[in-house]
Short mmCIF file of C-alpha atoms in Angstrom, two decimals:
data_model
loop_
_atom_site.label_atom_id
_atom_site.label_comp_id
_atom_site.label_asym_id
_atom_site.label_seq_id
_atom_site.Cartn_x
_atom_site.Cartn_y
_atom_site.Cartn_z
CA ALA Y 1 0.00 0.00 0.00
CA GLY Y 2 1.25 3.47 -0.80
CA ARG Y 3 2.51 5.34 2.23
CA LEU Y 4 4.24 8.67 2.68
CA HIS Y 5 7.37 8.21 4.74
CA THR Y 6 6.80 11.64 6.28
CA LYS Y 7 3.43 10.68 7.77
CA ALA Y 8 4.07 9.01 11.13
CA ASN Y 9 0.56 7.59 11.51
CA LEU Y 10 0.74 5.92 8.09
CA MET Y 11 4.14 4.44 8.91
CA GLU Y 12 2.72 3.06 12.17
CA GLU Y 13 -0.12 1.51 10.18
CA LEU Y 14 2.44 -0.15 7.91
CA LYS Y 15 4.27 -1.56 10.94
CA LYS Y 16 0.98 -2.95 12.23
CA ILE Y 17 0.17 -4.59 8.89
CA TYR Y 18 3.63 -6.18 8.91
CA ARG Y 19 3.09 -7.54 12.45
CA VAL Y 20 -0.42 -8.85 11.74
CA ILE Y 21 0.74 -10.71 8.63
CA GLY Y 22 3.58 -12.23 10.66
CA ARG Y 23 1.16 -13.50 13.29
CA ALA Y 24 -1.34 -14.87 10.75
CA VAL Y 25 1.19 -16.79 8.64
CA PRO Y 26 4.34 -18.21 10.23
CA GLY Y 27 7.44 -16.71 8.65
CA ALA Y 28 5.43 -14.13 6.72
CA PRO Y 29 5.77 -11.82 5.03
CA HIS Y 30 8.07 -13.80 2.77
CA GLU Y 31 8.82 -10.90 0.46
CA VAL Y 32 8.55 -7.15 1.07
CA LEU Y 33 9.15 -5.04 -2.01
CA LEU Y 34 9.64 -1.29 -1.85
CA VAL Y 35 8.51 0.44 -5.03
CA LEU Y 36 10.62 3.49 -5.81
CA ASP Y 37 9.92 5.99 -8.57
CA ALA Y 38 13.09 6.62 -10.62
CA THR Y 39 12.19 10.32 -10.78
CA THR Y 40 12.26 10.69 -6.98
CA GLY Y 41 15.97 11.45 -6.74
CA GLN Y 42 17.66 11.85 -3.35
CA ASN Y 43 14.36 11.48 -1.50
CA ALA Y 44 14.41 7.78 -2.45
CA LEU Y 45 17.23 7.13 0.02
CA SER Y 46 15.33 8.57 2.98
CA GLN Y 47 12.19 6.72 1.86
CA ALA Y 48 14.07 3.43 1.73
CA LYS Y 49 15.62 3.99 5.17
CA LEU Y 50 12.32 4.81 6.87
CA PHE Y 51 10.31 2.10 5.12
CA GLY Y 52 13.06 -0.35 6.02
CA GLU Y 53 12.56 0.51 9.69
CA ALA Y 54 8.82 -0.20 9.37
CA ALA Y 55 9.06 -3.41 7.37
CA ASN Y 56 12.04 -5.60 6.59
CA ILE Y 57 12.45 -4.76 2.90
CA SER Y 58 13.74 -7.70 0.86
CA GLY Y 59 13.89 -6.00 -2.52
CA ILE Y 60 13.23 -2.93 -4.60
CA VAL Y 61 11.11 -2.35 -7.68
CA LEU Y 62 12.35 0.69 -9.61
CA THR Y 63 9.66 2.25 -11.78
CA LYS Y 64 9.37 4.96 -14.44
CA LEU Y 65 12.63 4.13 -16.16
CA ASP Y 66 10.89 4.75 -19.48
CA GLY Y 67 11.02 8.52 -18.98
CA THR Y 68 13.95 10.88 -18.70
CA ALA Y 69 14.96 9.61 -15.25
CA LYS Y 70 17.83 7.15 -15.20
CA GLY Y 71 17.36 6.01 -11.61
CA GLY Y 72 20.94 6.59 -10.51
CA ILE Y 73 19.82 7.09 -6.90
CA ILE Y 74 19.32 3.35 -6.67
CA ILE Y 75 23.11 2.97 -6.47
CA ALA Y 76 23.17 5.06 -3.27
CA VAL Y 77 20.22 3.07 -1.86
CA LYS Y 78 21.96 -0.24 -2.60
CA GLN Y 79 25.23 1.00 -1.14
CA ALA Y 80 23.68 2.43 2.04
CA LEU Y 81 21.11 -0.27 2.79
CA ASP Y 82 22.23 -3.32 0.80
CA ILE Y 83 18.73 -3.96 -0.56
CA PRO Y 84 18.75 -5.64 -3.98
CA VAL Y 85 16.85 -4.26 -6.94
CA LYS Y 86 14.66 -7.11 -8.14
CA TYR Y 87 12.45 -5.60 -10.83
CA VAL Y 88 12.16 -2.52 -13.01
CA GLY Y 89 9.26 -0.86 -14.75
CA ILE Y 90 10.04 0.60 -18.16
CA GLY Y 91 6.52 1.36 -19.34
CA GLU Y 92 2.86 0.82 -18.61
CA SER Y 93 2.17 -2.65 -19.99
CA LEU Y 94 2.74 -5.98 -18.27
CA ASP Y 95 5.60 -6.71 -20.67
CA ASP Y 96 7.32 -3.56 -19.39
CA PHE Y 97 7.70 -5.08 -15.91
CA GLN Y 98 11.01 -6.93 -16.00
CA GLU Y 99 13.58 -8.59 -13.81
CA PHE Y 100 16.40 -6.21 -12.98
CA ASN Y 101 19.46 -6.65 -15.18
CA PRO Y 102 22.45 -4.82 -13.65
CA ARG Y 103 24.43 -4.75 -16.89
CA GLU Y 104 21.58 -3.19 -18.87
CA PHE Y 105 20.96 -0.70 -16.06
CA VAL Y 106 24.59 0.50 -16.01
CA GLU Y 107 24.67 0.74 -19.80
CA ALA Y 108 21.50 2.86 -19.73
CA LEU Y 109 22.97 5.10 -17.00
CA PHE Y 110 25.86 6.04 -19.25
CA ASP Y 111 23.88 6.22 -22.48
CA PRO Y 112 24.22 9.84 -23.72
CA ARG Y 113 20.60 9.99 -24.94
#
């Protein structure tokens, strides 16, 4: 569910959801994905830190890579928090949701277009 990291009551609600799922299903949640917008910039790092405190994030989905944003902030997020990028969104169709390919990502970062 979408949550603003600057809204304390919404972050508390997220923590509660995480706890309730853990009580209902042993070992759950099995996967917690943080969806980050590639256009967010430096704010993505603070979002990842605070959401990581609320729920044990196991991976990142980086979206909106089809626009002008290159998503370079994800390097800082990975370096600071060691959370792997698992998927990327490069458009609006289902086919545009892909597994993260580090080589393709780096090549796109340095593409002069």
